[in-house]
mmCIF file of C-alpha atoms in Angstrom:
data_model
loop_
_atom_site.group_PDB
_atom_site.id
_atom_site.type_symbol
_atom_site.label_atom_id
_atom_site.label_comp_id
_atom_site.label_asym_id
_atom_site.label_seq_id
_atom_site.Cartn_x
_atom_site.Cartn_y
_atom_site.Cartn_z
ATOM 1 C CA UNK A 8 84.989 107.355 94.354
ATOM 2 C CA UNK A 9 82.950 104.214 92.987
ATOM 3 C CA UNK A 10 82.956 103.493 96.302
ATOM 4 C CA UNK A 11 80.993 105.622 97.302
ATOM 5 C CA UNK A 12 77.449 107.942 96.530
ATOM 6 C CA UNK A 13 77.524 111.361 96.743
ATOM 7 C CA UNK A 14 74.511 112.397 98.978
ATOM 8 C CA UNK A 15 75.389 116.229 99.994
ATOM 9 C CA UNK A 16 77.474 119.353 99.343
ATOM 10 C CA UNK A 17 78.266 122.264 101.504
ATOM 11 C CA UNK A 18 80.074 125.302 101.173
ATOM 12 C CA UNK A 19 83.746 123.617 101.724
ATOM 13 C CA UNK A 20 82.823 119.848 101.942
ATOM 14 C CA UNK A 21 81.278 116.732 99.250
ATOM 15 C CA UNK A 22 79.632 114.460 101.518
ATOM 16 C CA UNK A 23 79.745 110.334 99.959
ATOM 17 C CA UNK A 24 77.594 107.529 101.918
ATOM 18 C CA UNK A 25 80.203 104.649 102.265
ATOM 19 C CA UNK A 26 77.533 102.360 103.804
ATOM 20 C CA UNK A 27 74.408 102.572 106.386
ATOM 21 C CA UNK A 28 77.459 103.492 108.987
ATOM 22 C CA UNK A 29 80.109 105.571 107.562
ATOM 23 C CA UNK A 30 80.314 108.803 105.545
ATOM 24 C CA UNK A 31 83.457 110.302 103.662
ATOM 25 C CA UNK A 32 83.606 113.811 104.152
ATOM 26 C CA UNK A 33 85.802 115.534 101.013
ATOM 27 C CA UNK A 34 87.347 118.994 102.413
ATOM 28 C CA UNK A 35 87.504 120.732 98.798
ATOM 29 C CA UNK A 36 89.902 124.085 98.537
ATOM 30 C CA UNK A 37 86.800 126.169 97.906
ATOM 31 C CA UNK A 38 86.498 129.497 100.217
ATOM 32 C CA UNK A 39 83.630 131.172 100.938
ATOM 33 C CA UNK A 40 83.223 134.976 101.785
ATOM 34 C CA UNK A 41 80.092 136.651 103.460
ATOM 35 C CA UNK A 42 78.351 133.383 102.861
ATOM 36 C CA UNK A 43 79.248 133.123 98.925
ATOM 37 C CA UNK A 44 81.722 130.783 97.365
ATOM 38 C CA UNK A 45 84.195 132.717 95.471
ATOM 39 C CA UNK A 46 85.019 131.409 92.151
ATOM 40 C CA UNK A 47 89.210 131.103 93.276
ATOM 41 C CA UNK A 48 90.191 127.691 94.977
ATOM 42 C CA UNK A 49 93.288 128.210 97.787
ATOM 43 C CA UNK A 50 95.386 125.174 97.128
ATOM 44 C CA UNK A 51 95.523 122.799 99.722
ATOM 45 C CA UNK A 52 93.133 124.242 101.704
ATOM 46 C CA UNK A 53 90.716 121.290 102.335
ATOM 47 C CA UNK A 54 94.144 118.902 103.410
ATOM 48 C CA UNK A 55 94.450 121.581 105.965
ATOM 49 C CA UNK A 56 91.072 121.889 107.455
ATOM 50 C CA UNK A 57 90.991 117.279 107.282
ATOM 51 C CA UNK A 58 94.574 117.141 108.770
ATOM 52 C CA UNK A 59 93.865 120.160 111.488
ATOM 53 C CA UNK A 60 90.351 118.343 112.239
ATOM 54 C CA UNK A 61 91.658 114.690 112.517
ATOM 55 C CA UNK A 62 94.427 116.516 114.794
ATOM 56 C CA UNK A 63 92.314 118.108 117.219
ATOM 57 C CA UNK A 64 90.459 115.113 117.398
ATOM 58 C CA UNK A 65 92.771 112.845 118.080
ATOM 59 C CA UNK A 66 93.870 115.516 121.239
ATOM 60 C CA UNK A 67 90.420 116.199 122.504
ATOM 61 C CA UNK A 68 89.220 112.396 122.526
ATOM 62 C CA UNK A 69 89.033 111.740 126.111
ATOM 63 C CA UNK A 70 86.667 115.066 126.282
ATOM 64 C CA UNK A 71 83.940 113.668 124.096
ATOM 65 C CA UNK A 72 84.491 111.003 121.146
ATOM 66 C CA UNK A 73 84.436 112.000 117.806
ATOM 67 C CA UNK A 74 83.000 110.844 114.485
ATOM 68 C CA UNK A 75 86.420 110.524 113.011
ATOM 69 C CA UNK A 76 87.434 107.024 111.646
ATOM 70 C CA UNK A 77 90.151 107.274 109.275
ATOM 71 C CA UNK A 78 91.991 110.159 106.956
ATOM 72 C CA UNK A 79 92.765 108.958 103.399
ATOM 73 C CA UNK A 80 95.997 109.173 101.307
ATOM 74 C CA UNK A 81 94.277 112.400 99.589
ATOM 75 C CA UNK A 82 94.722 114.415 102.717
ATOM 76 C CA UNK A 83 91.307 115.642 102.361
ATOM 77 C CA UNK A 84 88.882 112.934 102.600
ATOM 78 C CA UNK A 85 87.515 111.638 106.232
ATOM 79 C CA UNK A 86 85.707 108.616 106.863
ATOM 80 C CA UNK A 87 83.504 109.177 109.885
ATOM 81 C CA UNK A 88 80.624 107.356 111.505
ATOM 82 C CA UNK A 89 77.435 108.791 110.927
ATOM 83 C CA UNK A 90 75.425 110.452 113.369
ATOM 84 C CA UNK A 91 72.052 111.961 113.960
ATOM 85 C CA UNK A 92 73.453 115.769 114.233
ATOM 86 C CA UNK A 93 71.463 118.175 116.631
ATOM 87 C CA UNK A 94 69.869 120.966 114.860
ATOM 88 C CA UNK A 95 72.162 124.185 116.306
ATOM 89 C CA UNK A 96 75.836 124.778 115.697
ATOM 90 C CA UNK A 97 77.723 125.511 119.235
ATOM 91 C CA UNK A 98 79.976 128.748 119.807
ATOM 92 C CA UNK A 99 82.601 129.448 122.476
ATOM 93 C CA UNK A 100 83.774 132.829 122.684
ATOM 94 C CA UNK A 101 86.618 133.296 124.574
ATOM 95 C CA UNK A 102 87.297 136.879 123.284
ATOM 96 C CA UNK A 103 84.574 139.913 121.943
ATOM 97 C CA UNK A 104 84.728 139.977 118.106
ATOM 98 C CA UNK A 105 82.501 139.349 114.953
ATOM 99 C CA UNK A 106 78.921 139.414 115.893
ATOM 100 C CA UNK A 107 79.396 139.006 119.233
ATOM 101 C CA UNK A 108 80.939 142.299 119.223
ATOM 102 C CA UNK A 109 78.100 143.929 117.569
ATOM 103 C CA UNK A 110 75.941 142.816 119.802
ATOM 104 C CA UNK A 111 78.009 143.569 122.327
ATOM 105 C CA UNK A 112 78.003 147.244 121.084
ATOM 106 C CA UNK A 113 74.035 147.732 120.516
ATOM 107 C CA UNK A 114 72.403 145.927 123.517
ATOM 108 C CA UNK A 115 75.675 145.140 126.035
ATOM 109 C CA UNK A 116 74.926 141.489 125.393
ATOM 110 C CA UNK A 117 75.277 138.646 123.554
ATOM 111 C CA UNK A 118 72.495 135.680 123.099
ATOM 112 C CA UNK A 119 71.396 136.605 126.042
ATOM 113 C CA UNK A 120 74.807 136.449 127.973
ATOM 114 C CA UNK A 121 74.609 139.915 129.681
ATOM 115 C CA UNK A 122 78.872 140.741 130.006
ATOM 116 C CA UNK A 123 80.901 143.535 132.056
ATOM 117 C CA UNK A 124 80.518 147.132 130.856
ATOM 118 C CA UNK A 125 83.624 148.950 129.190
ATOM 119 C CA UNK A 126 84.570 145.563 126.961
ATOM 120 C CA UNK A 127 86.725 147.192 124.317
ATOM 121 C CA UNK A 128 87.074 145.036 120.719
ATOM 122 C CA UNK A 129 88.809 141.920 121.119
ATOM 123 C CA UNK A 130 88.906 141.796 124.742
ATOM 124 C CA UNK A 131 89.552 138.897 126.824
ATOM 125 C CA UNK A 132 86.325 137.387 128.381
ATOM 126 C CA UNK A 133 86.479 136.681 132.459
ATOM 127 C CA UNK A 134 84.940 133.712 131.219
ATOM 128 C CA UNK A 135 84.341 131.592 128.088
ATOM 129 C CA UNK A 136 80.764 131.812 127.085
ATOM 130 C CA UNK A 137 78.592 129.345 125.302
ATOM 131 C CA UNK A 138 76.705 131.138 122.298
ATOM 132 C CA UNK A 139 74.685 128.333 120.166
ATOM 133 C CA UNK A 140 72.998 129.890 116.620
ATOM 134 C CA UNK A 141 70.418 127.954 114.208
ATOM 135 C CA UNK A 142 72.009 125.924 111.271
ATOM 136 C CA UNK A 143 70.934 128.086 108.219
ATOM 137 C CA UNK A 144 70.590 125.878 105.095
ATOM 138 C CA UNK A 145 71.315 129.043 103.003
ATOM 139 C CA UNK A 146 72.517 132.441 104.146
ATOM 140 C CA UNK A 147 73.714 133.673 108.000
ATOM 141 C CA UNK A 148 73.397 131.485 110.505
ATOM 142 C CA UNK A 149 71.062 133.479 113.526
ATOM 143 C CA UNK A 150 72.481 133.914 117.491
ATOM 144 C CA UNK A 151 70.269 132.419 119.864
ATOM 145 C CA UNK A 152 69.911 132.150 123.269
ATOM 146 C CA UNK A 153 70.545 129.048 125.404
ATOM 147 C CA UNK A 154 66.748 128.825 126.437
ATOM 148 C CA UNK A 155 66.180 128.463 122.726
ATOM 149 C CA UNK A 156 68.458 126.039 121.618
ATOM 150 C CA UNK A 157 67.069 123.773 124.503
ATOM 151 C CA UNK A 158 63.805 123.734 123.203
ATOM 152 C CA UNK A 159 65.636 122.771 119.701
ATOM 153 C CA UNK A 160 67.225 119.988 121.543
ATOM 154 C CA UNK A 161 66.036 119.286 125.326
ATOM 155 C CA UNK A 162 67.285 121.102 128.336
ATOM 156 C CA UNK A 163 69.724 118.139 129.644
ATOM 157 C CA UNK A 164 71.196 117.161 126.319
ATOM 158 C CA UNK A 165 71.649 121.491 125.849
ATOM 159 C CA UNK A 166 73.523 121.160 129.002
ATOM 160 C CA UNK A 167 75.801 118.414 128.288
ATOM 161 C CA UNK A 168 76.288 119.972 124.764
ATOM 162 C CA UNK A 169 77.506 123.329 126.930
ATOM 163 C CA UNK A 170 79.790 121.605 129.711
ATOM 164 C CA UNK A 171 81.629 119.627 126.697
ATOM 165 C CA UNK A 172 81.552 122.716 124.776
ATOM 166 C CA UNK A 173 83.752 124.802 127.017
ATOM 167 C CA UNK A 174 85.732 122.003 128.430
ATOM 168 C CA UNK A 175 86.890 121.321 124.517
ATOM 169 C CA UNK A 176 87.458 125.028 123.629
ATOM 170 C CA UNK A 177 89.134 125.894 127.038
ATOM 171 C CA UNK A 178 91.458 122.818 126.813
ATOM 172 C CA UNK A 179 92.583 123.374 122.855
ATOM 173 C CA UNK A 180 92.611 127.159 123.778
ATOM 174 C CA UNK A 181 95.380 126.501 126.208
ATOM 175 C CA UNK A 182 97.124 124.327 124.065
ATOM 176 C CA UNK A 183 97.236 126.920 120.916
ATOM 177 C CA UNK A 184 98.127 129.662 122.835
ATOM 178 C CA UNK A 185 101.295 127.861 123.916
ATOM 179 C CA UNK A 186 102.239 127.159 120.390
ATOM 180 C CA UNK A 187 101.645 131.387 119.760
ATOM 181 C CA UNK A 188 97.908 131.426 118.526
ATOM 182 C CA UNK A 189 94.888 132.428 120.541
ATOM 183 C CA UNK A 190 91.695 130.722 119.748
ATOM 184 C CA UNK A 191 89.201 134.098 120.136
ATOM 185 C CA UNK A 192 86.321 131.644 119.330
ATOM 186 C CA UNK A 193 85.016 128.785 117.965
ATOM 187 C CA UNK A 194 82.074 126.713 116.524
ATOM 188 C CA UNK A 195 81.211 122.873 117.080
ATOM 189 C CA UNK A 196 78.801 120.579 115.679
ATOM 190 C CA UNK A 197 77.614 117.751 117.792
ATOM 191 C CA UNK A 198 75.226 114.487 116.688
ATOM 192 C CA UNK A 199 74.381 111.406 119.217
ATOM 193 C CA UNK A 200 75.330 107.796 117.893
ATOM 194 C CA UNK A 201 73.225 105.154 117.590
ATOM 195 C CA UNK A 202 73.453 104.372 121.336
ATOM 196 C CA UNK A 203 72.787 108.025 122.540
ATOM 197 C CA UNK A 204 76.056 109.624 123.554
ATOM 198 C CA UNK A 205 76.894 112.883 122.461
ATOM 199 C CA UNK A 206 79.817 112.850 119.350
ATOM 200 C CA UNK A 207 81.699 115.743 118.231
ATOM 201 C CA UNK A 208 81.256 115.978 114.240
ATOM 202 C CA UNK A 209 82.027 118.040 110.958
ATOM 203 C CA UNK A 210 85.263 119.728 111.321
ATOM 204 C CA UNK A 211 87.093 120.697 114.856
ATOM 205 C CA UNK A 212 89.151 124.368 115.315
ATOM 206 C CA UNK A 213 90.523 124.754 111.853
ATOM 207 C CA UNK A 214 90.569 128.321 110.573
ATOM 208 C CA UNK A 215 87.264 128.035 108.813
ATOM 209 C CA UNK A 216 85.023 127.188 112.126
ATOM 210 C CA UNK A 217 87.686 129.940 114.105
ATOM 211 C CA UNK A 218 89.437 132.909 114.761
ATOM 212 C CA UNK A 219 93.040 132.385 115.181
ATOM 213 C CA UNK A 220 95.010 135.129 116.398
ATOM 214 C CA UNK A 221 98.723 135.385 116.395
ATOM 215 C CA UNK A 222 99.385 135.898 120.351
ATOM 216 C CA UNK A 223 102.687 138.172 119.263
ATOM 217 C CA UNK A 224 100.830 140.741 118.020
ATOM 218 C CA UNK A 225 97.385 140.435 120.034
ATOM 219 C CA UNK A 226 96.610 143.936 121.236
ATOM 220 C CA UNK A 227 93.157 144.594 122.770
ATOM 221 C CA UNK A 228 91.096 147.927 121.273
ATOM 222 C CA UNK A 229 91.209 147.046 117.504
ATOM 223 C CA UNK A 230 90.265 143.628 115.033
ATOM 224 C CA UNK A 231 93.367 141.941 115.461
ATOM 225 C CA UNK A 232 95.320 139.807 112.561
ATOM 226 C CA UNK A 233 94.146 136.319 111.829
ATOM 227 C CA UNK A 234 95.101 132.866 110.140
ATOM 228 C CA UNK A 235 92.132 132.966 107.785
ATOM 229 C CA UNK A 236 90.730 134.142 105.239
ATOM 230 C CA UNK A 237 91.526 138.071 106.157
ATOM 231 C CA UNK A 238 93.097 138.668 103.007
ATOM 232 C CA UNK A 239 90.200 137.478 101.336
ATOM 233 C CA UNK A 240 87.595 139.352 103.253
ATOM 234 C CA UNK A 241 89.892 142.626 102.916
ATOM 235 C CA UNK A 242 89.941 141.834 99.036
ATOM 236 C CA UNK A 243 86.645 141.753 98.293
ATOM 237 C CA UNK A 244 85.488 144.869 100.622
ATOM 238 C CA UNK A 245 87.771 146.744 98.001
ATOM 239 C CA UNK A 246 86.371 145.628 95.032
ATOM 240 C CA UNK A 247 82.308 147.297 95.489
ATOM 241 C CA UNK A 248 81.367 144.056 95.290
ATOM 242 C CA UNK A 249 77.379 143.467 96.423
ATOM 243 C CA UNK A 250 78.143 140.424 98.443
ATOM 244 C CA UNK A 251 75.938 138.805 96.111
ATOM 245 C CA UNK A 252 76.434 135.690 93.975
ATOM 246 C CA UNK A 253 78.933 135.538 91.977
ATOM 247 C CA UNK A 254 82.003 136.803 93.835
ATOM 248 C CA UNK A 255 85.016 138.360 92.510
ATOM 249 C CA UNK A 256 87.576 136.606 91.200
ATOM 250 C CA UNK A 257 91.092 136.583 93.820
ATOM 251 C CA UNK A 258 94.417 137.607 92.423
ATOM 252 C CA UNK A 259 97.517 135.428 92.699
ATOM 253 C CA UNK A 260 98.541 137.657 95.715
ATOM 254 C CA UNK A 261 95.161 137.241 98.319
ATOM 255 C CA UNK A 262 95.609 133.558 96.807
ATOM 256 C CA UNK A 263 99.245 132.995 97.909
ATOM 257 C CA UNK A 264 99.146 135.180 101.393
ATOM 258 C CA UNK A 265 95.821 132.952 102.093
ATOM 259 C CA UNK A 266 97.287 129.401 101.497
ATOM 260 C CA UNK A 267 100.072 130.677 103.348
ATOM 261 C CA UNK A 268 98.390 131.535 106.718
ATOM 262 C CA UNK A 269 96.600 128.540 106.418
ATOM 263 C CA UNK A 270 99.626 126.241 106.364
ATOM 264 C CA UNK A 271 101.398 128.619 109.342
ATOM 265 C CA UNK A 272 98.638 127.939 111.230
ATOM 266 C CA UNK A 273 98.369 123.618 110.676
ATOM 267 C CA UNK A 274 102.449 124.033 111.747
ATOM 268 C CA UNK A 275 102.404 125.832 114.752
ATOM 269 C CA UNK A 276 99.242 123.976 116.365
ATOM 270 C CA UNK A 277 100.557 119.990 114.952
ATOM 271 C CA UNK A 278 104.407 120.835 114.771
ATOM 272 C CA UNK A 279 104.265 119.019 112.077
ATOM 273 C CA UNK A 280 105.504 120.306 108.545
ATOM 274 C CA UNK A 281 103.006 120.391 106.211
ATOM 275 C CA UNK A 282 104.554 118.948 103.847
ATOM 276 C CA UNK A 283 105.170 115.665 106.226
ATOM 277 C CA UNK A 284 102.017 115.755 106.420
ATOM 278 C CA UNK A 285 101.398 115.518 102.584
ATOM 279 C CA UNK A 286 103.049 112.454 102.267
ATOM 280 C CA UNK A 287 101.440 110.230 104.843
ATOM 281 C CA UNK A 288 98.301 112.169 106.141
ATOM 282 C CA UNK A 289 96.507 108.921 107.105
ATOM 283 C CA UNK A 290 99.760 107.703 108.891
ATOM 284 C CA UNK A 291 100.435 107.873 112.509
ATOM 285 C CA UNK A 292 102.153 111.198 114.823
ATOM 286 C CA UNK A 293 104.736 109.136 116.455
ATOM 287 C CA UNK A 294 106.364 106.083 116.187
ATOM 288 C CA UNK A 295 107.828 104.015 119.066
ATOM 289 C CA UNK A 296 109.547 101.009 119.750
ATOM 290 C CA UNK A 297 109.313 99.286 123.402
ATOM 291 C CA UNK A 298 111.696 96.379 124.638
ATOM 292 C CA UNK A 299 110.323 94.005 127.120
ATOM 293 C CA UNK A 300 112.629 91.807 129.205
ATOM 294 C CA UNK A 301 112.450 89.511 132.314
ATOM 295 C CA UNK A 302 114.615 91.875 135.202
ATOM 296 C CA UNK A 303 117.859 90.786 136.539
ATOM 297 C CA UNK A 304 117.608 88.551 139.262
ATOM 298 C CA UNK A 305 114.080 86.687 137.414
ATOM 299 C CA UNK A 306 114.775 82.849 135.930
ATOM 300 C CA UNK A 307 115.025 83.326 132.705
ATOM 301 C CA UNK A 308 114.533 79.561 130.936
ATOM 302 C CA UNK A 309 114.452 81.102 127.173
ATOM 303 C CA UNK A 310 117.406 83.466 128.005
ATOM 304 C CA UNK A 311 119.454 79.901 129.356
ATOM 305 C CA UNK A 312 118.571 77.630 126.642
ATOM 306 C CA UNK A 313 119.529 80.867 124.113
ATOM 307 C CA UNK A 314 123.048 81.103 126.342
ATOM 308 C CA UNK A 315 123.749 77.054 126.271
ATOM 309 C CA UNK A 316 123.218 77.274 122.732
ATOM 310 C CA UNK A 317 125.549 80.127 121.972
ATOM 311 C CA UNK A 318 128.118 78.180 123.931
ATOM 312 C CA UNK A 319 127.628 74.633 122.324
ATOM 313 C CA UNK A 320 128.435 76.386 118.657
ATOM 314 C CA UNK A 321 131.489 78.311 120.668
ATOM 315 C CA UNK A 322 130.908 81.736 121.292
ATOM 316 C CA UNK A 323 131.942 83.056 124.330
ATOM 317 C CA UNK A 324 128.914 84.141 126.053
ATOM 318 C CA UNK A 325 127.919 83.875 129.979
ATOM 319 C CA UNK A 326 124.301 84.672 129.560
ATOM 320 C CA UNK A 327 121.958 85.592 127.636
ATOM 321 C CA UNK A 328 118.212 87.651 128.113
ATOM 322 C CA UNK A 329 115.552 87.117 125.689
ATOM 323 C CA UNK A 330 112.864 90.097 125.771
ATOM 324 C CA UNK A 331 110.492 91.313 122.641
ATOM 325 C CA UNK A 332 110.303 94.332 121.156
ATOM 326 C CA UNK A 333 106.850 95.960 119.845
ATOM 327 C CA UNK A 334 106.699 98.384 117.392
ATOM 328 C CA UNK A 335 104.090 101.161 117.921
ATOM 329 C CA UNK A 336 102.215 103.584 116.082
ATOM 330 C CA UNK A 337 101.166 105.866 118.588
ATOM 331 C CA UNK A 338 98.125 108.583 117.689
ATOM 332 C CA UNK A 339 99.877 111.549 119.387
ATOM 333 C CA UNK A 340 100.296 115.050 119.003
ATOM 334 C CA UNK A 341 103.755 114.720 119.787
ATOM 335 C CA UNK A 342 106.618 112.480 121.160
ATOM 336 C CA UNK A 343 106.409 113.397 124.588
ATOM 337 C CA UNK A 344 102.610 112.809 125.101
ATOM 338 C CA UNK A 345 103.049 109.526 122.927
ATOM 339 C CA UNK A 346 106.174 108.578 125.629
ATOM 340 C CA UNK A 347 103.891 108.973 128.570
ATOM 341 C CA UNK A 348 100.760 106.903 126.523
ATOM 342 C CA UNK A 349 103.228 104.094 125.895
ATOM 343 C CA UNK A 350 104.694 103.901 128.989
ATOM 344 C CA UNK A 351 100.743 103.679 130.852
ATOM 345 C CA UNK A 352 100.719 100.833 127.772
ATOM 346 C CA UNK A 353 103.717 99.261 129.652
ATOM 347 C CA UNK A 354 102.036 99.105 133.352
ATOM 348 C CA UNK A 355 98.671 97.883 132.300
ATOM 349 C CA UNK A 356 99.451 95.337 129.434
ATOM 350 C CA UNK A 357 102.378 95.189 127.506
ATOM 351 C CA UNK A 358 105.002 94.137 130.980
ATOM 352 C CA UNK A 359 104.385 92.108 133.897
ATOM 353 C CA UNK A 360 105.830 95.006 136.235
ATOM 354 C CA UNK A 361 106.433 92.212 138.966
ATOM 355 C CA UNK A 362 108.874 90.332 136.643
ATOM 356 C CA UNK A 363 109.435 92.298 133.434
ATOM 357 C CA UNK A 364 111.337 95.745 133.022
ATOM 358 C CA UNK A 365 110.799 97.768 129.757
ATOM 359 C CA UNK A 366 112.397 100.439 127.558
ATOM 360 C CA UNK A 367 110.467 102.698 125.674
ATOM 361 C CA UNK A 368 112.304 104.653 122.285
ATOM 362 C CA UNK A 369 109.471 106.876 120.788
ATOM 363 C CA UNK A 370 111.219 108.109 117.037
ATOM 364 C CA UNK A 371 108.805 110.563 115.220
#
């Protein structure tokens, strides 16, 4: 990227400084496991966690904006405006598991969320719950309560971060368990822009920053099945490894089942195949086409002279309408939401509704 300087790594991402406004964030295909990076890449994993984040983004936009900017031909690389990122990391837990359980267990709370007695594992929450936790530079991150992260950040930005919070995980958590996956919980990261307003950043409900459950076999009482990095966890807890740097080595197996969920789970959420997705990641969801023309009954001087003309080199024609057609590419999860953007297109801009009619053809 000579393009670019390299100014940071993370566990999973290479972060380049395109200019004083933009970033490229570089998903690699490196997993990490009880806060170590294993020495065995999963394929394709950092095109999932770019093309899942750009996505959700995309979805959730008219929640909060978003950093994103644009996804390159790679699949894995994300230009994004910089931001001034707030100092905690943001959990929604819709469901008791992971740490929240354990907490959950010892004191019948959870950064400082006091919930209903006789919660059994995985449970449903009555409600979603907002759980922030410091950002560690190295090792676990640490649960904290709200009261906390407001001194970290001020009490009315702490709120807004909360109400957007929840509003993103409840509306993505409705959407994915349609598709057959239950979002048990998830992290943001937030920053302001240069003007103030609150941006979602880093990466949005991929399988690294949540649990996805599949909703067939969700069954309260027990950990339930995920699209993550189970098999890798479950690997490693076999091996007497000291959770210590370095970490084992993964077989061809945990590899092959990982990659696997990963891609099952970019599917079912996007509908789109992943391989589709390979081959034009920076492109749009849905293409459509829209044809304007003046309505029956409206004078129609282009459509006339086009008619006169026709007839003066002897075809046979009456009458003629002359409309334009636009071609679209419409950000959309899929064709029916890009259908009903279009058409809202149509009213406010693209047709004079007093004079014009329009068709809209939306084509994948």
């Amino acid at each position: 990227m000579s393009e670019a300087t390299h100014v940071a790594s993370g566990k999973v991402r290479e972060i380049y400084a395109l200019d004083d406004e933009r970033l490229l964030l570089a998903a690699s295909d490196r997993i990490s496991t009880f806060d170590v990076i294993l020495p065995t890449e999963i394929p394709d994993k950092g095109r999932v966690l770019t093309g899942l984040s750009g996505f959700w983004f995309t979805l959730l936009r008219s929640i909060v904006p978003n950093h994103m900017l644009a996804i390159r031909d790679d699949g894995r690389s994300m230009e994004c405006r910089r931001l001034e990122m707030l100092p905690v990391e943001v959990i929604v837990r819709g469901y008791i598991t992971g740490s929240g359980w354990k907490d959950y267990q010892a004191t019948g709370t959870t950064s400082g969320h006091r919930l209903p007695e006789g919660l059994r594992e995985s449970d449903k929450l009555p409600e979603p719950i907002f759980t922030p936790s410091t950002k560690a530079e190295e090792g676990h991150d640490e649960n904290i309560t709200r009261e906390r992260a407001a001194e970290l950040v001020g009490v009315e930005r702490m709120r807004e971060v909360e109400r957007v919070a929840i509003e993103l995980y409840t509306t993505a958590a409705e959407y994915a368990r349609g598709r057959g996956i239950i979002i048990a919980d998830t992290k943001f990261e937030f920053g302001v822009d240069e003007s103030g307003r609150l941006v979602l950043g880093d990466e949005a409900l991929t399988p690294d920053s949540s649990r996805f459950w599949p909703a067939a076999t969700y069954e309260p009482g027990r950990s339930q099945d995920s699209f993550d990095k189970q098999y890798v966890r479950d690997y490693c807890e076999t091996t007497g490894w000291d959770k210590t740097s370095p970490g084992p080595e993964l077989p061809e197996d945990v590899v092959v089942r990982t990659r696997s969920k990963y891609i099952e789970a970019f599917e079912l959420l996007t509908k789109i195949p992943f391989e589709q997705y390979l081959e034009r990641p920076s492109g749009p969801g849905v293409k459509a086409t829209v044809l304007v023309r003046p309505k029956q009954g409206i004078l129609d001087p282009q459509g006339e002279a086009v008619a006169n003309a026709l007839g003066h080199l002897g075809f046979a024609v009456s009458t003629a309408r002359v409309g334009k057609v636009i071609d679209l590419d419409v950000e959309a999860p899929d064709e029916a939401t890009a259908r009903t953007q279009v058409e809202k297109m149509c009213e406010q801009l693209l047709a004079n509704a007093l004079i014009e009619s329009y068709e809209v053809e939306v084509h994948g």
